[in-house]
PDB file of C-alpha atoms in Angstrom:
ATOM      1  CA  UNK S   1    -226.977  74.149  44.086  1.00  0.00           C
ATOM      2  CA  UNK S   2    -228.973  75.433  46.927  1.00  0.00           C
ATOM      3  CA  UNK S   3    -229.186  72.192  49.090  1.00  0.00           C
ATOM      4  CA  UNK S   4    -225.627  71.518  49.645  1.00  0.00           C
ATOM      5  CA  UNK S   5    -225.303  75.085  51.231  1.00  0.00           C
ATOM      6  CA  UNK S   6    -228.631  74.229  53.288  1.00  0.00           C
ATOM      7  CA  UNK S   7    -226.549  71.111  54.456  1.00  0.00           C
ATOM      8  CA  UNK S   8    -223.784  73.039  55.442  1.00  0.00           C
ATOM      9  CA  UNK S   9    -225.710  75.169  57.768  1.00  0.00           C
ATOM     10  CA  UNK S  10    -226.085  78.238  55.184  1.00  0.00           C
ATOM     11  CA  UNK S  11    -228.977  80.611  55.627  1.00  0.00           C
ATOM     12  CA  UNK S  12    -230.349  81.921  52.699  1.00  0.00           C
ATOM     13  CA  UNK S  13    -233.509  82.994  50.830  1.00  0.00           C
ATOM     14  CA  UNK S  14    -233.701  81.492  47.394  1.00  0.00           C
ATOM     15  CA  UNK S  15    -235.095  83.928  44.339  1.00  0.00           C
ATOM     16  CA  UNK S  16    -236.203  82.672  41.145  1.00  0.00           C
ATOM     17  CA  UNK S  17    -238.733  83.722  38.374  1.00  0.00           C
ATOM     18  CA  UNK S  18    -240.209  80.425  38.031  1.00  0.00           C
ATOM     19  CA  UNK S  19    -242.452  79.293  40.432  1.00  0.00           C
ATOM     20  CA  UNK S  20    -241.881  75.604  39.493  1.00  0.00           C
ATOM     21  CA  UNK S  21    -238.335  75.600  40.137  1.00  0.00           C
ATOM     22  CA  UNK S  22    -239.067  76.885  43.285  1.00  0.00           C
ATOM     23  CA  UNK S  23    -241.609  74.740  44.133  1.00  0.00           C
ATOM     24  CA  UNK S  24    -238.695  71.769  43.375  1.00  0.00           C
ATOM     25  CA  UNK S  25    -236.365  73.125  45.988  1.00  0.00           C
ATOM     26  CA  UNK S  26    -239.415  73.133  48.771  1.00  0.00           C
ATOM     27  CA  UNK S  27    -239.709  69.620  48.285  1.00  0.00           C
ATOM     28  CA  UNK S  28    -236.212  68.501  48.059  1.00  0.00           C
ATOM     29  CA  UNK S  29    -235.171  70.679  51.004  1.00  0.00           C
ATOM     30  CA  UNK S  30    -238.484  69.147  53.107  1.00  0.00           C
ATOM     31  CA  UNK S  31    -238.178  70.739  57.155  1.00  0.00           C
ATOM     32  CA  UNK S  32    -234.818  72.674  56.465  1.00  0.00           C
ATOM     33  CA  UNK S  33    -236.319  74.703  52.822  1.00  0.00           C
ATOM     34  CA  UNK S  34    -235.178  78.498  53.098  1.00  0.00           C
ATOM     35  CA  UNK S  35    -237.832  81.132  52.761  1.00  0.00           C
ATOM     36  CA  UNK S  36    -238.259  81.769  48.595  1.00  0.00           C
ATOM     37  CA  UNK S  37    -239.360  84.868  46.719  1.00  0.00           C
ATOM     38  CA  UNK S  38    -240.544  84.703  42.921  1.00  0.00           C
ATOM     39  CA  UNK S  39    -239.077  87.625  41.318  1.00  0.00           C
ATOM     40  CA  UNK S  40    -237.374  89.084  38.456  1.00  0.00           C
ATOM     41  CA  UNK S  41    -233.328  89.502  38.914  1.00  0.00           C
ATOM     42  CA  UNK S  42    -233.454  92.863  37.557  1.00  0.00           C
ATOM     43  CA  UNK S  43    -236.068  93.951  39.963  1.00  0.00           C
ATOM     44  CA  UNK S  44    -235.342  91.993  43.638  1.00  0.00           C
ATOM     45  CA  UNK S  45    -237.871  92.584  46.338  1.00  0.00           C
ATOM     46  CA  UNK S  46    -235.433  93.163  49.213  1.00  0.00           C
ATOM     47  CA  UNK S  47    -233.900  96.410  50.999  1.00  0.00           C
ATOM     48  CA  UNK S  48    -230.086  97.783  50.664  1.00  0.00           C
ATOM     49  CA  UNK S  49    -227.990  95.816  52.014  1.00  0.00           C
ATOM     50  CA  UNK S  50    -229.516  92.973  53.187  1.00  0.00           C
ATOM     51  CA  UNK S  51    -227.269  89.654  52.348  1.00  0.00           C
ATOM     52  CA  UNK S  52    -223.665  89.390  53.085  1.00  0.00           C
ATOM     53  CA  UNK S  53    -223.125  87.313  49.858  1.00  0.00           C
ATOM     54  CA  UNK S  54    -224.651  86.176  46.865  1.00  0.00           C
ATOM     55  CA  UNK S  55    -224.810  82.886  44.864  1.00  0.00           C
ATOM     56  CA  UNK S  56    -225.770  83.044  40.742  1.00  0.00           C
ATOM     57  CA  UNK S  57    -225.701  79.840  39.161  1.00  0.00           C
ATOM     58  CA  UNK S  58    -226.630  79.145  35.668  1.00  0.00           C
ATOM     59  CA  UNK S  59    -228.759  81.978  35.449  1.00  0.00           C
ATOM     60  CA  UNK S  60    -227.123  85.187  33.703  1.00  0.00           C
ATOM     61  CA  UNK S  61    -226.939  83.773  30.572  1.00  0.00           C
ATOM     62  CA  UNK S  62    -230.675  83.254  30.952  1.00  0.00           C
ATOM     63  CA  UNK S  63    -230.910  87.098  31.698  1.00  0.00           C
ATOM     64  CA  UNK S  64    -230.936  89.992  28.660  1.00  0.00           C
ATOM     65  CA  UNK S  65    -230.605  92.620  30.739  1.00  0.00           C
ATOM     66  CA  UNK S  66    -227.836  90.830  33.195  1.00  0.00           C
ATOM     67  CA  UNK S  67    -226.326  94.294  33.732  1.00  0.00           C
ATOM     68  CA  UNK S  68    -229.689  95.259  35.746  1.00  0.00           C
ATOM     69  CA  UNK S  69    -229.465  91.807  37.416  1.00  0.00           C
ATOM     70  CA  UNK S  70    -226.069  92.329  38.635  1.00  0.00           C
ATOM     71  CA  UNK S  71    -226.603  95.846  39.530  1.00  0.00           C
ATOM     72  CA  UNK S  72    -229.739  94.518  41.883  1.00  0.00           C
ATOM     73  CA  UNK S  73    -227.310  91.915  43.558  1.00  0.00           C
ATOM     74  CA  UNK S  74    -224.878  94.695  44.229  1.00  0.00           C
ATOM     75  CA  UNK S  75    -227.632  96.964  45.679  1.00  0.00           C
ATOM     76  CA  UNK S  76    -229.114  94.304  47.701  1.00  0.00           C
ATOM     77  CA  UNK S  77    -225.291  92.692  49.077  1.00  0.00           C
ATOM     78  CA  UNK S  78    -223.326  94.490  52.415  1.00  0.00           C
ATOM     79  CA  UNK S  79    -220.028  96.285  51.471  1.00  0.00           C
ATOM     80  CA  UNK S  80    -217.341  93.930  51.231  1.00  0.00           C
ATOM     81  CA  UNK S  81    -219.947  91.130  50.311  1.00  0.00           C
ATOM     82  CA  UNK S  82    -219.110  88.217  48.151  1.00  0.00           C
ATOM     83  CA  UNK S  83    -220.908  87.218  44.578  1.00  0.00           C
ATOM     84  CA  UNK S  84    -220.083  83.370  43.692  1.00  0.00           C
ATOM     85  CA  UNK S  85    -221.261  83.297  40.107  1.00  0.00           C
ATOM     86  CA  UNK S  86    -221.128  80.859  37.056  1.00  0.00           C
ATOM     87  CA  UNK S  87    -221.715  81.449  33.661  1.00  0.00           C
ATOM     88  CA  UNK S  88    -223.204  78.224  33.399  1.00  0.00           C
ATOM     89  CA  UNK S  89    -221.960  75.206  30.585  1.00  0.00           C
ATOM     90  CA  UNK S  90    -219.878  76.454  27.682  1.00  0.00           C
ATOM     91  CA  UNK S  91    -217.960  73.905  26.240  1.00  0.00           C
ATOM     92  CA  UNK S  92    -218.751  71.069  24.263  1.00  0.00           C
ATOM     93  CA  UNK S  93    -217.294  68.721  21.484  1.00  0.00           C
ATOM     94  CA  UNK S  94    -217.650  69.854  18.147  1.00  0.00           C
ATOM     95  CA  UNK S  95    -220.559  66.976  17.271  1.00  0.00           C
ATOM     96  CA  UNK S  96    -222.601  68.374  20.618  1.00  0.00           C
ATOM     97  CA  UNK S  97    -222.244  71.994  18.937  1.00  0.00           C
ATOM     98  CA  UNK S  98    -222.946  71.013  15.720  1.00  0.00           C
ATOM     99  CA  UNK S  99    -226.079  69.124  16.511  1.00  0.00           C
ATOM    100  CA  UNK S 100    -227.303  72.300  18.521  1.00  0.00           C
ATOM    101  CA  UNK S 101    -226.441  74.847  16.020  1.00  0.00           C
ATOM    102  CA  UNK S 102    -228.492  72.854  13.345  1.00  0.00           C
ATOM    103  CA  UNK S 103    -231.677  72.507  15.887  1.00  0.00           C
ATOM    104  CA  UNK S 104    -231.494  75.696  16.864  1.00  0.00           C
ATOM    105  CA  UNK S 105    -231.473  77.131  13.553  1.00  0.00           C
ATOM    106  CA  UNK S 106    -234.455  74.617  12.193  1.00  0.00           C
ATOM    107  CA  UNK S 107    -236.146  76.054  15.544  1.00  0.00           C
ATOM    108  CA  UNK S 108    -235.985  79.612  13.866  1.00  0.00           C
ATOM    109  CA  UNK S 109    -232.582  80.699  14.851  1.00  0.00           C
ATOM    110  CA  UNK S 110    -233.108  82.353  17.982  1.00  0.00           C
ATOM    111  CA  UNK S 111    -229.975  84.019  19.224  1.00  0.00           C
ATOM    112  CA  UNK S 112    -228.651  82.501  21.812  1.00  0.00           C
ATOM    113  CA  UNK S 113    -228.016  82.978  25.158  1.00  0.00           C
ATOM    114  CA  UNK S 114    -230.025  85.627  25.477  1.00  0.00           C
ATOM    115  CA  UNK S 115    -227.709  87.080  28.625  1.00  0.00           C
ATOM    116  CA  UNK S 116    -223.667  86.912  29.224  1.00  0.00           C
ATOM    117  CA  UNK S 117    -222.082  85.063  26.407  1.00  0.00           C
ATOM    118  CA  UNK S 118    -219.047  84.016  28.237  1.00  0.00           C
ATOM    119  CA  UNK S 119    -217.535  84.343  31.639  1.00  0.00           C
ATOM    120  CA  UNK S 120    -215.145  87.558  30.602  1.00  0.00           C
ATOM    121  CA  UNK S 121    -218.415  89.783  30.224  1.00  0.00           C
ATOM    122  CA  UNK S 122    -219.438  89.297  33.507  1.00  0.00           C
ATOM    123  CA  UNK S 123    -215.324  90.278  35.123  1.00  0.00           C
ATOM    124  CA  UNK S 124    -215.222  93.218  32.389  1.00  0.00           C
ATOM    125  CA  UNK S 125    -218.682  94.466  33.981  1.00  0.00           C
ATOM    126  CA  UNK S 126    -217.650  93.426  37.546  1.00  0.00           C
ATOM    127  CA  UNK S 127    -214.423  95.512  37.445  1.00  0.00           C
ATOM    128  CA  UNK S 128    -216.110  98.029  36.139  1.00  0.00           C
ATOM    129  CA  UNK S 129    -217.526  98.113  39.717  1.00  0.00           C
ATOM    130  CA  UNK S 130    -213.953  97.939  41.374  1.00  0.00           C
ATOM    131  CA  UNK S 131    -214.978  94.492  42.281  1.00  0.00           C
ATOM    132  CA  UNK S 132    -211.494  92.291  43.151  1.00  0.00           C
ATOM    133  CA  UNK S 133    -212.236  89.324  40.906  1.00  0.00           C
ATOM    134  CA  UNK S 134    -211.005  85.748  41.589  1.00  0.00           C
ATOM    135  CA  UNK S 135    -211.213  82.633  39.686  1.00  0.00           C
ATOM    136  CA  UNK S 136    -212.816  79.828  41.790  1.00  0.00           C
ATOM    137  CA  UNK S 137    -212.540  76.797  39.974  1.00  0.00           C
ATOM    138  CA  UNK S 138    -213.849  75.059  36.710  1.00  0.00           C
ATOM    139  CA  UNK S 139    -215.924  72.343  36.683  1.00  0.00           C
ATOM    140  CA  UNK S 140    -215.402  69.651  33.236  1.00  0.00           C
ATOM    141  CA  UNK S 141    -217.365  66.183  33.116  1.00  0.00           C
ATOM    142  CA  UNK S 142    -216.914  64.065  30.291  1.00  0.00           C
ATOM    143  CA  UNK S 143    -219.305  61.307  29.337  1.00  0.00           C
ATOM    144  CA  UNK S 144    -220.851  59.825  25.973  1.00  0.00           C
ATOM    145  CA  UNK S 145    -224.061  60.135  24.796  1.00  0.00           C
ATOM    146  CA  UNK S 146    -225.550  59.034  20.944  1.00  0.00           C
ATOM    147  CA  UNK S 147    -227.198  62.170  19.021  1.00  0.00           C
ATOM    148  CA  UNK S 148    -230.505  60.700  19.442  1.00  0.00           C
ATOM    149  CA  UNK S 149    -229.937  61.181  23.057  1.00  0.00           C
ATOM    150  CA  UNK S 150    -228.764  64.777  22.448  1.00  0.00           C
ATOM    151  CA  UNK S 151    -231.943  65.177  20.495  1.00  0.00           C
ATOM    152  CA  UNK S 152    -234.647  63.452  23.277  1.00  0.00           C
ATOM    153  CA  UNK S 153    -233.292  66.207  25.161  1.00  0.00           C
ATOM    154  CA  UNK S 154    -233.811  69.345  23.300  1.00  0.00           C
ATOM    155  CA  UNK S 155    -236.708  67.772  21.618  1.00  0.00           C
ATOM    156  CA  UNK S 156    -238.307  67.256  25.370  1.00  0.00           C
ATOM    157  CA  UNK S 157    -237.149  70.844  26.138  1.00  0.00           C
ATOM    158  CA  UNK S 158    -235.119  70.039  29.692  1.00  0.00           C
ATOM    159  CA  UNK S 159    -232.676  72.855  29.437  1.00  0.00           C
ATOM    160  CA  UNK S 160    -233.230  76.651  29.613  1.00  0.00           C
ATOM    161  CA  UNK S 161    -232.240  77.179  26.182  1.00  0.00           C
ATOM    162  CA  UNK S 162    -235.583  75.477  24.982  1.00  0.00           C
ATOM    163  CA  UNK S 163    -238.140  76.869  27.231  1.00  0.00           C
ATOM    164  CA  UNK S 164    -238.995  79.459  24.466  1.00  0.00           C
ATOM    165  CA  UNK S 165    -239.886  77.060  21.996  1.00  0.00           C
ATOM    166  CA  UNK S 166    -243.426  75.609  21.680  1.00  0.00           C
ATOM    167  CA  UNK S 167    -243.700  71.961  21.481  1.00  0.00           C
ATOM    168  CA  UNK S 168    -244.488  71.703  17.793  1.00  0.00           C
ATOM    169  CA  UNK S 169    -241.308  73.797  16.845  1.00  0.00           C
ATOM    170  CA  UNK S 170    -238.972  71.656  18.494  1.00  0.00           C
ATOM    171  CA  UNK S 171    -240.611  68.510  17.541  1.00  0.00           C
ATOM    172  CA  UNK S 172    -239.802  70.089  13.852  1.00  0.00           C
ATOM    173  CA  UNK S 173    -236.517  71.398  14.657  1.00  0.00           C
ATOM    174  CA  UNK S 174    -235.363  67.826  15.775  1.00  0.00           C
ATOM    175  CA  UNK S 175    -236.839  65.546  13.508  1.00  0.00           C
ATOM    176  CA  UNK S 176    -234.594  68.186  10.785  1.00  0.00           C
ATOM    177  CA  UNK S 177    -231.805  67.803  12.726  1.00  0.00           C
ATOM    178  CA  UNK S 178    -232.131  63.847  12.767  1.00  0.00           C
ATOM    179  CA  UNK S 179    -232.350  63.858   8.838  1.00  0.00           C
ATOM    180  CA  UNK S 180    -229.284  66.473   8.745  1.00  0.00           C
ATOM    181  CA  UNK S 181    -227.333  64.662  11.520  1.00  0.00           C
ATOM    182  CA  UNK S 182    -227.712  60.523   9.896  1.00  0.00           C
ATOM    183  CA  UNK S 183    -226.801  62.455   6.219  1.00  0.00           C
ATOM    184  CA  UNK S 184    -223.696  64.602   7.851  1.00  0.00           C
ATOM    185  CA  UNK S 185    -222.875  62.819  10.638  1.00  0.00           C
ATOM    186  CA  UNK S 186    -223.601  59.012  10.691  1.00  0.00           C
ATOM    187  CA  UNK S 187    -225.209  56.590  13.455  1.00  0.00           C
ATOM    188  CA  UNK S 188    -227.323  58.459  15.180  1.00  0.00           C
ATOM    189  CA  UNK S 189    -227.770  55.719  17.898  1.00  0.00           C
ATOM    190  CA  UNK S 190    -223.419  55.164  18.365  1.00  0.00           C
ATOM    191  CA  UNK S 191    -222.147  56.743  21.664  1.00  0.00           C
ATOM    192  CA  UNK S 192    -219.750  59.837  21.160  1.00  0.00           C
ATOM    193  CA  UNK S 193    -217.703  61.480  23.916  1.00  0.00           C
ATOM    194  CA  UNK S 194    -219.134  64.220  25.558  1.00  0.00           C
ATOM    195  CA  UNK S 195    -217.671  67.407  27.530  1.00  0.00           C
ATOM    196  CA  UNK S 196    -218.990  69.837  29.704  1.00  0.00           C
ATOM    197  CA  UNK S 197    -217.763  72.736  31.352  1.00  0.00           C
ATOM    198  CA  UNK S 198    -218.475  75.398  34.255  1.00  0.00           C
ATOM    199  CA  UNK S 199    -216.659  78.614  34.792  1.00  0.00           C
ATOM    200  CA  UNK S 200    -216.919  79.903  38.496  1.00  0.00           C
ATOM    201  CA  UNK S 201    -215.510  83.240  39.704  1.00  0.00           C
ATOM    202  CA  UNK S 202    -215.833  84.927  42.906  1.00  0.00           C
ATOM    203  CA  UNK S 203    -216.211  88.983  42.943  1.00  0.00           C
ATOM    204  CA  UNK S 204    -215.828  90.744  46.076  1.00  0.00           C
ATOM    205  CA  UNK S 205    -217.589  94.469  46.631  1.00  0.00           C
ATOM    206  CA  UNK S 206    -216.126  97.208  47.959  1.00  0.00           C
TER     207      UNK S 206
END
């Protein structure tokens, strides 16, 4: 997300909690990186009124208490600043769902996400701070991908959603899920359709 707006001449500092991700964008952005900061959402190292806008991507549904989070943005935007924001992917088929919900709950069932469930919490909260709200555009890909493939994936713990779970659980949770999937499902190795989806809004402060 960052590197495109790097491209186009943006400055900007970039803020995460992990230091890795961080440590990504250095090296992909080479000569033209933007300073960085590790730190918590909910607790942002910078003064009042510092940026004139603010990009969250894919990270408030990674957030419990997202209400702090935005709150910090807020504080730390100008008046009449702009917040670009995503709730990050939402929609699926039903067999992507399905296979999640059933490795999720071999995993222990952790509720999930832990932050904003969908994009309406965070315009409810945002007009709650007389922010104008404005939908930007959604993003939808469609591909294919077998449920073995959806499985390497949450087994090898790429996405956010798996970061909590030690290696043993999820090696557990999807070699369930495998069993569950070939009874319920079929061929775990056929390709099936896949959809995903993005939700962007932009909320201007007053």
């Amino acid at each position: 997300m960052a590197l495109p707006l790097l491209q186009a001449g943006v400055h900007m500092v970039g803020v995460d909690i992990s230091a890795e991700m961080l440590r990504r964008l250095l090296e992909k952005a080479g000569a033209s990186a933007p300073p960085v900061a590790i730190a918590d959402a909910t607790h942002l190292p910078f003064r009042d009124a510092t940026f004139g806008s603010a990009v969250a991507a894919h990270v408030l549904h990674l957030i419990p208490g997202w209400r702090s989070a935005i709150g910090e943005l807020a504080r730390v935007m100008r008046p009449g600043g702009v917040l670009i924001a995503s709730r990050g992917g939402t929609s699926r088929t039903k067999w992507q769902n399905d296979v999640r919900r059933h490795f999720f709950a071999a995993a222990g069932d952790r509720a999930w996400p832990p932050g904003i469930k969908t994009i309406d919490d965070l315009d409810a909260e945002m007009r709650v701070r007389s922010a104008v709200v404005r939908d930007v555009f959604d993003i939808r890909t469609e591909g294919s991908a077998s449920i073995n493939q959806l499985l390497e994936s949450l087994e090898g713990g790429i996405w956010s959603s798996c970061w909590s779970i030690d290696d043993e659980t999820r090696r557990r949770a999807a070699a369930a899920t495998r069993e569950w999937a070939r009874a319920e499902i079929g061929d775990l190795d056929a390709a099936r359709p896949t959809l995903s989806g993005w939700a962007w809004r932009s909320y201007a402060l007053v």
